[in-house]
PDB file of C-alpha atoms in Angstrom:
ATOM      1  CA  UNK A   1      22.530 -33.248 -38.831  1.00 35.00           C
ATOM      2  CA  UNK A   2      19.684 -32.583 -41.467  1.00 39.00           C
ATOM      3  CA  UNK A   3      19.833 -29.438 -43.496  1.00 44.00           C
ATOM      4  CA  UNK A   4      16.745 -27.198 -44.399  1.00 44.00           C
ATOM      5  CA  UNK A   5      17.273 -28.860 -48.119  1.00 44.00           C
ATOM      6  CA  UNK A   6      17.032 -32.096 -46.885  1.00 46.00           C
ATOM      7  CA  UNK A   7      14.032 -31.852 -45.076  1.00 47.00           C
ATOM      8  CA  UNK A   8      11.259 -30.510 -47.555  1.00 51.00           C
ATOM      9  CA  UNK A   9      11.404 -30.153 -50.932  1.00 62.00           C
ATOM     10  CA  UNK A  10       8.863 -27.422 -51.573  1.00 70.00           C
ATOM     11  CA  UNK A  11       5.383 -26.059 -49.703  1.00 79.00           C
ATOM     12  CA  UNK A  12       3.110 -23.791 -50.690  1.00 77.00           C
ATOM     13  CA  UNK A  13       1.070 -21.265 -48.482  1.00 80.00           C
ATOM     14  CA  UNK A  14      -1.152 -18.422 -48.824  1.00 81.00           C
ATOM     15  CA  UNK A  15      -1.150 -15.281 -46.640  1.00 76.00           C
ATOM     16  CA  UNK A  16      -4.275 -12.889 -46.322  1.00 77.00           C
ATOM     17  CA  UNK A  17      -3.009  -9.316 -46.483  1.00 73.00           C
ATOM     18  CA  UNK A  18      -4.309  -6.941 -44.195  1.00 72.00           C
ATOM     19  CA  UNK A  19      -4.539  -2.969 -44.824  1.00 70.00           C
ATOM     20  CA  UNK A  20      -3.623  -0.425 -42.455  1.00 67.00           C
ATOM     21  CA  UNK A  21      -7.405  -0.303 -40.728  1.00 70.00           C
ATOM     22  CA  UNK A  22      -6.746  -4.464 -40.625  1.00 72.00           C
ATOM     23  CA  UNK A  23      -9.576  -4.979 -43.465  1.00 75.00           C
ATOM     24  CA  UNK A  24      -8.721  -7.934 -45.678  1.00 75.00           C
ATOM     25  CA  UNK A  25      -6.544  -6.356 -48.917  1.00 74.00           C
ATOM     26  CA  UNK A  26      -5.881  -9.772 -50.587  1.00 77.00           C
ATOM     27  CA  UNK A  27      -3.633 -12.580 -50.277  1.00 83.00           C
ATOM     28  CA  UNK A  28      -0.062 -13.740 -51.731  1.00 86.00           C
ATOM     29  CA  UNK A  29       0.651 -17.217 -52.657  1.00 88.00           C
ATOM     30  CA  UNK A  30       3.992 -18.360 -51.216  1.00 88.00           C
ATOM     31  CA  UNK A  31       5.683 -21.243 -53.167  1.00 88.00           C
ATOM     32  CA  UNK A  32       8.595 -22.117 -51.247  1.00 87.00           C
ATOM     33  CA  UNK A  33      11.322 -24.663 -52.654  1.00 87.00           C
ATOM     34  CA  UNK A  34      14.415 -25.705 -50.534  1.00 82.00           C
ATOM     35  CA  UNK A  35      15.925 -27.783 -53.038  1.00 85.00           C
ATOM     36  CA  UNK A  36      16.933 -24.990 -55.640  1.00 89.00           C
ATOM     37  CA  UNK A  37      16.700 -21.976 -52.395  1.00 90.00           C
ATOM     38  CA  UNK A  38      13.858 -19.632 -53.539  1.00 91.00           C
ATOM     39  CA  UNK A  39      10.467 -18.291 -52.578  1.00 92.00           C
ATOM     40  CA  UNK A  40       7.804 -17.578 -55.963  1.00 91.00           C
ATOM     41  CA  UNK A  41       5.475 -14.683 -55.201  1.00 90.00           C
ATOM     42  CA  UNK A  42       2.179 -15.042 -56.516  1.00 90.00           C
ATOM     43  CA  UNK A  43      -0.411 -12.345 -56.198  1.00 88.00           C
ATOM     44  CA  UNK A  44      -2.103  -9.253 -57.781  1.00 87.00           C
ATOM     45  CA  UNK A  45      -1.223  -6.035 -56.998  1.00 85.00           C
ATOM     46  CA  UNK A  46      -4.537  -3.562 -58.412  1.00 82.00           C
ATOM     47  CA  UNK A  47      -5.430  -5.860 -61.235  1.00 85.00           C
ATOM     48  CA  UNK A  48      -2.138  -6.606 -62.317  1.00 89.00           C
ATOM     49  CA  UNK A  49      -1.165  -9.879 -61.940  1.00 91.00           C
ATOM     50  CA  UNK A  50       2.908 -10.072 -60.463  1.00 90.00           C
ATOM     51  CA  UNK A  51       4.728 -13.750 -59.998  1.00 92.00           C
ATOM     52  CA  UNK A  52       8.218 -13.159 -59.433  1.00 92.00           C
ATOM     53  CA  UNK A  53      11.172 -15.766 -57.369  1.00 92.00           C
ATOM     54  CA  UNK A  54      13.373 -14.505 -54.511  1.00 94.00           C
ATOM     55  CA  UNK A  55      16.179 -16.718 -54.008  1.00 94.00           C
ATOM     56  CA  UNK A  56      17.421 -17.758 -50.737  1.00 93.00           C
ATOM     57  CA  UNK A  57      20.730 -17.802 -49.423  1.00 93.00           C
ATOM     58  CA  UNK A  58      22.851 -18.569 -46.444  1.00 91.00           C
ATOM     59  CA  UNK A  59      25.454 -17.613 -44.240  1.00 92.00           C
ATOM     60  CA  UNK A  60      26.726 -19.465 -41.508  1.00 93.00           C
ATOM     61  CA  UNK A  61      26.434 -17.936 -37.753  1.00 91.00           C
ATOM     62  CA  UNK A  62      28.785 -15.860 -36.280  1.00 90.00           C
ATOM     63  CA  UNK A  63      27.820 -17.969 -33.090  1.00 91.00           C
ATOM     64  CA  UNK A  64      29.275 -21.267 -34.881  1.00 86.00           C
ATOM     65  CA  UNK A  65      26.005 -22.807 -35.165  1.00 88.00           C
ATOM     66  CA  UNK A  66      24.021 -23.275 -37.898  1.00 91.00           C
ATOM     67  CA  UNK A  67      22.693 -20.942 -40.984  1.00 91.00           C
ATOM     68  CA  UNK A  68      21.590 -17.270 -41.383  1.00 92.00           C
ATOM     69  CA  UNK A  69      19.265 -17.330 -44.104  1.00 91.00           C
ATOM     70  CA  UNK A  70      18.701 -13.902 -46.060  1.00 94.00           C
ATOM     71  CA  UNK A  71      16.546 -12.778 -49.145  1.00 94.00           C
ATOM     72  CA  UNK A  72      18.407 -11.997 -52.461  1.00 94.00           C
ATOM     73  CA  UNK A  73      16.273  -9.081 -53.177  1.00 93.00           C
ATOM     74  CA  UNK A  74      15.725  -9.782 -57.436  1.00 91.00           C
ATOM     75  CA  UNK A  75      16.124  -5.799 -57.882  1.00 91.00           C
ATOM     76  CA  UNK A  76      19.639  -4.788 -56.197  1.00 92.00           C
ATOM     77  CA  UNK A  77      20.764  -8.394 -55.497  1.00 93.00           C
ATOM     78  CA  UNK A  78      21.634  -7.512 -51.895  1.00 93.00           C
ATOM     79  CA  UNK A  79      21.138  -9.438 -49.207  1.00 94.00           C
ATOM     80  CA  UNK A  80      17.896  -8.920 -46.459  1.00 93.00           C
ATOM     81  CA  UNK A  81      16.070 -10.095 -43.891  1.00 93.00           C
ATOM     82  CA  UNK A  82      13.511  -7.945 -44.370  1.00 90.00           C
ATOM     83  CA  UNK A  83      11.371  -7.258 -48.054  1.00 89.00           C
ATOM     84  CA  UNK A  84       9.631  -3.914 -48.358  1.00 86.00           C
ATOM     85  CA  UNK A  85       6.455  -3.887 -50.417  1.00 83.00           C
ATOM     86  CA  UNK A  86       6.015  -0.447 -51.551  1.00 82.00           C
ATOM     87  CA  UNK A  87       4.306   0.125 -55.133  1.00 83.00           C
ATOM     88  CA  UNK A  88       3.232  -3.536 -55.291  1.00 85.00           C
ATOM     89  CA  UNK A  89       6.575  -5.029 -55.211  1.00 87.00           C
ATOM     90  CA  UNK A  90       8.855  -6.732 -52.216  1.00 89.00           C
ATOM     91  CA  UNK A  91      12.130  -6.118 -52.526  1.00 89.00           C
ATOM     92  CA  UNK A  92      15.119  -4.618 -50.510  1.00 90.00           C
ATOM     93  CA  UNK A  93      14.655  -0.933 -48.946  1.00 86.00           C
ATOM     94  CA  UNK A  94      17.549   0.410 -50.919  1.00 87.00           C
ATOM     95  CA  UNK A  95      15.694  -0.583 -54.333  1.00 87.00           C
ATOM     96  CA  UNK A  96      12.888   2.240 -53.587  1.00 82.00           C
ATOM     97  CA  UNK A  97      14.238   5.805 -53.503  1.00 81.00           C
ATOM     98  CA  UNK A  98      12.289   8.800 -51.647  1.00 76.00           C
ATOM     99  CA  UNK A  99       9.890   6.636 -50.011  1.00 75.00           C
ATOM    100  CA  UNK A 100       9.212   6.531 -45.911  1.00 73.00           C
ATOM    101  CA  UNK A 101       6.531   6.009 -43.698  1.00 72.00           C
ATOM    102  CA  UNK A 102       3.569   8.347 -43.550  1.00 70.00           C
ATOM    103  CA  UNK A 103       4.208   8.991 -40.148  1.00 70.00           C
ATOM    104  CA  UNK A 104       7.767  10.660 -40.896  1.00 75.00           C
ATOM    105  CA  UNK A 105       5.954  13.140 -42.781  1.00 77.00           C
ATOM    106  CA  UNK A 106       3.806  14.662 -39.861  1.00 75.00           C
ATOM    107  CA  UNK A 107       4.212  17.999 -38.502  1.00 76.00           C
ATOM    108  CA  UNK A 108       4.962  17.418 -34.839  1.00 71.00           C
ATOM    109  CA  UNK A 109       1.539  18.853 -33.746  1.00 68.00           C
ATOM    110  CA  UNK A 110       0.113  15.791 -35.914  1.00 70.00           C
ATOM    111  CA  UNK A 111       3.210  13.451 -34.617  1.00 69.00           C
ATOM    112  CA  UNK A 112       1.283  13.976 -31.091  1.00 65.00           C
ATOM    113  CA  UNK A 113      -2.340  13.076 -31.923  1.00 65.00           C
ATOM    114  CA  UNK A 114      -0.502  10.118 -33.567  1.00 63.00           C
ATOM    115  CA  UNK A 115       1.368   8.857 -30.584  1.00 62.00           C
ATOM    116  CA  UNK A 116      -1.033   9.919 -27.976  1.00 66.00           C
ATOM    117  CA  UNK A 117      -4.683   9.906 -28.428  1.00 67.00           C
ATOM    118  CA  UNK A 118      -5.204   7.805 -31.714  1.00 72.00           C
ATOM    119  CA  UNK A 119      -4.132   4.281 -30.106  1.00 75.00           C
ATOM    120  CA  UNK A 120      -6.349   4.887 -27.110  1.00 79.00           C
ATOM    121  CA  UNK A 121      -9.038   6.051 -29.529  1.00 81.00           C
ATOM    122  CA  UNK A 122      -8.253   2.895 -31.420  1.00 80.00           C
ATOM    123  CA  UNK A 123      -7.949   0.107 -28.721  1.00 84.00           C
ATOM    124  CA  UNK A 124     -11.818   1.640 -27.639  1.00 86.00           C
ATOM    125  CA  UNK A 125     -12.844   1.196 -30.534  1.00 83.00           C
ATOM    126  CA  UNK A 126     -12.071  -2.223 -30.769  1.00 85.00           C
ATOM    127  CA  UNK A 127     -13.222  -3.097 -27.395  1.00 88.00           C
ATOM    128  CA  UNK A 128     -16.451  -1.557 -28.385  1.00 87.00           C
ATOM    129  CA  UNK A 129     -16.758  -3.626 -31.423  1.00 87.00           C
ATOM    130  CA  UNK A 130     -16.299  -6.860 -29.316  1.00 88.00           C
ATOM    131  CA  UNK A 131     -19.112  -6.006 -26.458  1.00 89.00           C
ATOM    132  CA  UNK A 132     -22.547  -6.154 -26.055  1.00 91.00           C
ATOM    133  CA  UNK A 133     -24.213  -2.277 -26.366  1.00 91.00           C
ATOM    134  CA  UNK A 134     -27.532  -3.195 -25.378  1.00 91.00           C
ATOM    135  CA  UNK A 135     -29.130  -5.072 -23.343  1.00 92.00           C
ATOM    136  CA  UNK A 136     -33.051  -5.218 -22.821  1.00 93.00           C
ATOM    137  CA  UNK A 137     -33.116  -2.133 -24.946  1.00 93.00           C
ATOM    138  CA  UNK A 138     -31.091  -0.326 -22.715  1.00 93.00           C
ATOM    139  CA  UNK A 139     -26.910   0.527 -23.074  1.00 92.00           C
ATOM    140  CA  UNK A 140     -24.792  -1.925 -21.101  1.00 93.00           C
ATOM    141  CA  UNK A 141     -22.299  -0.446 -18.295  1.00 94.00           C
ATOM    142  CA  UNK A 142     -19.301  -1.769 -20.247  1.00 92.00           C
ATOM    143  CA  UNK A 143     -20.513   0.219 -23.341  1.00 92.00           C
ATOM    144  CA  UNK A 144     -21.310   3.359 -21.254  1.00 93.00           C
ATOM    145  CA  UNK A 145     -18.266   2.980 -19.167  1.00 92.00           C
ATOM    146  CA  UNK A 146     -16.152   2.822 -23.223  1.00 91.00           C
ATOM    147  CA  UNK A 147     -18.330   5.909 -24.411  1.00 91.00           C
ATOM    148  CA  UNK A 148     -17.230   7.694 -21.670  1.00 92.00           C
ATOM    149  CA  UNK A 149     -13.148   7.113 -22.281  1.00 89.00           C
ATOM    150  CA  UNK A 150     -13.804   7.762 -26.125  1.00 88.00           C
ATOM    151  CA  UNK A 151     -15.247  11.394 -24.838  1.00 88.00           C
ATOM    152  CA  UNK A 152     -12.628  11.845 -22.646  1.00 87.00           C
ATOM    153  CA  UNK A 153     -10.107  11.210 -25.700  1.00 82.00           C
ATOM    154  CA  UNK A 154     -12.352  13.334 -27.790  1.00 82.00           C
ATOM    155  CA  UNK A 155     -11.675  16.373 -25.473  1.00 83.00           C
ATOM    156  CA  UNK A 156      -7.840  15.945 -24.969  1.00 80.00           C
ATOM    157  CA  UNK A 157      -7.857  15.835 -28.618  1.00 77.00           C
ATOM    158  CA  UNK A 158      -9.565  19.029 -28.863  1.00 80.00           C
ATOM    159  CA  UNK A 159      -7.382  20.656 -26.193  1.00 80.00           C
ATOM    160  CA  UNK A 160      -3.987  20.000 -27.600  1.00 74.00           C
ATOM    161  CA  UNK A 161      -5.431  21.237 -31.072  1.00 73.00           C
ATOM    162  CA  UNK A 162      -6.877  24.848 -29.134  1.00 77.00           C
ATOM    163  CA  UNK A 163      -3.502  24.726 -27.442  1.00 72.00           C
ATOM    164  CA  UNK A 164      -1.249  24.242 -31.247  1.00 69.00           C
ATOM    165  CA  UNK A 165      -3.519  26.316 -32.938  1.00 72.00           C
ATOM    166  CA  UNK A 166      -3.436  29.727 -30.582  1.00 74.00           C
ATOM    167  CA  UNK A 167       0.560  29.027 -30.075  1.00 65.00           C
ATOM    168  CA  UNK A 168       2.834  32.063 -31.656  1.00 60.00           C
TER     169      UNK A 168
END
């Protein structure tokens, strides 16, 4: 049976990073090397250039078959699946202290526009991006139709925020 080290003795790949509203951010290079277990990050972070290596490392399966592989994060030396990138570095989530998402920070009045109305808002929008909005100088029914649902959104949004403001 062939091991991962076996098989290929490096590759390199480049990601395009996405932001939050899915614009294009930038891009890490990936150099990936099985024979000595690491990945090299390669990328700028502001105008800061960062290249850093993230060994790899093993475990075998608590089913009997095959490998676990984990991150080594380079800051705590602890073992991952998963690298956070917070402040323009990836590295384990215990190496970053006081940080969280921005949505565990909302008040729950915000908490509900966030779960509620903002995806619908959002998937419209992005179906109104993809269709046509005129045709023969006049709006298509699709586009009406989406105008319509981003209204209706519009005034539930306003609603719960009459309703959270006037509470006691």
């Amino acid at each position: 049976m062939e091991t991962a080290r076996n098989v290929v003795a490096s590759a390199y790949r480049r990601l395009d990073v996405m932001d939050q509203s899915r614009e294009p951010a930038g891009n890490i290079n990936l150099i990936i090397d099985t024979r000595e277990m690491y990945i090299e990050l390669d990328y700028k972070y502001g105008d800061e250039p960062r290249n850093y290596r993230v060994q790899l490392v093993s475990v075998p399966s608590n089913l009997g078959k095959g490998q676990v592989w984990y991150f080594l994060c380079p800051h705590t030396g602890k073992r991952c699946r998963i690298l956070y990138g917070v402040g323009g570095w990836f590295l384990h989530r215990s190496a970053f202290r006081g940080c969280c998402y921005d949505r565990q920070t909302l008040s729950k009045k915000d908490r509900i526009f966030d779960y509620t109305i903002f995806p619908r808002q959002i998937e419209i929008n992005d179906q109104m991006r993809k269709c046509r909005k005129t045709y023969q100088g006049k709006p298509t029914r699709r586009y009406k139709s989406l105008m319509r649902r981003l209204e209706k959104c519009d005034d539930i949004q306003r609603t719960i925020g009459r309703y959270w403001n006037n509470r006691p």
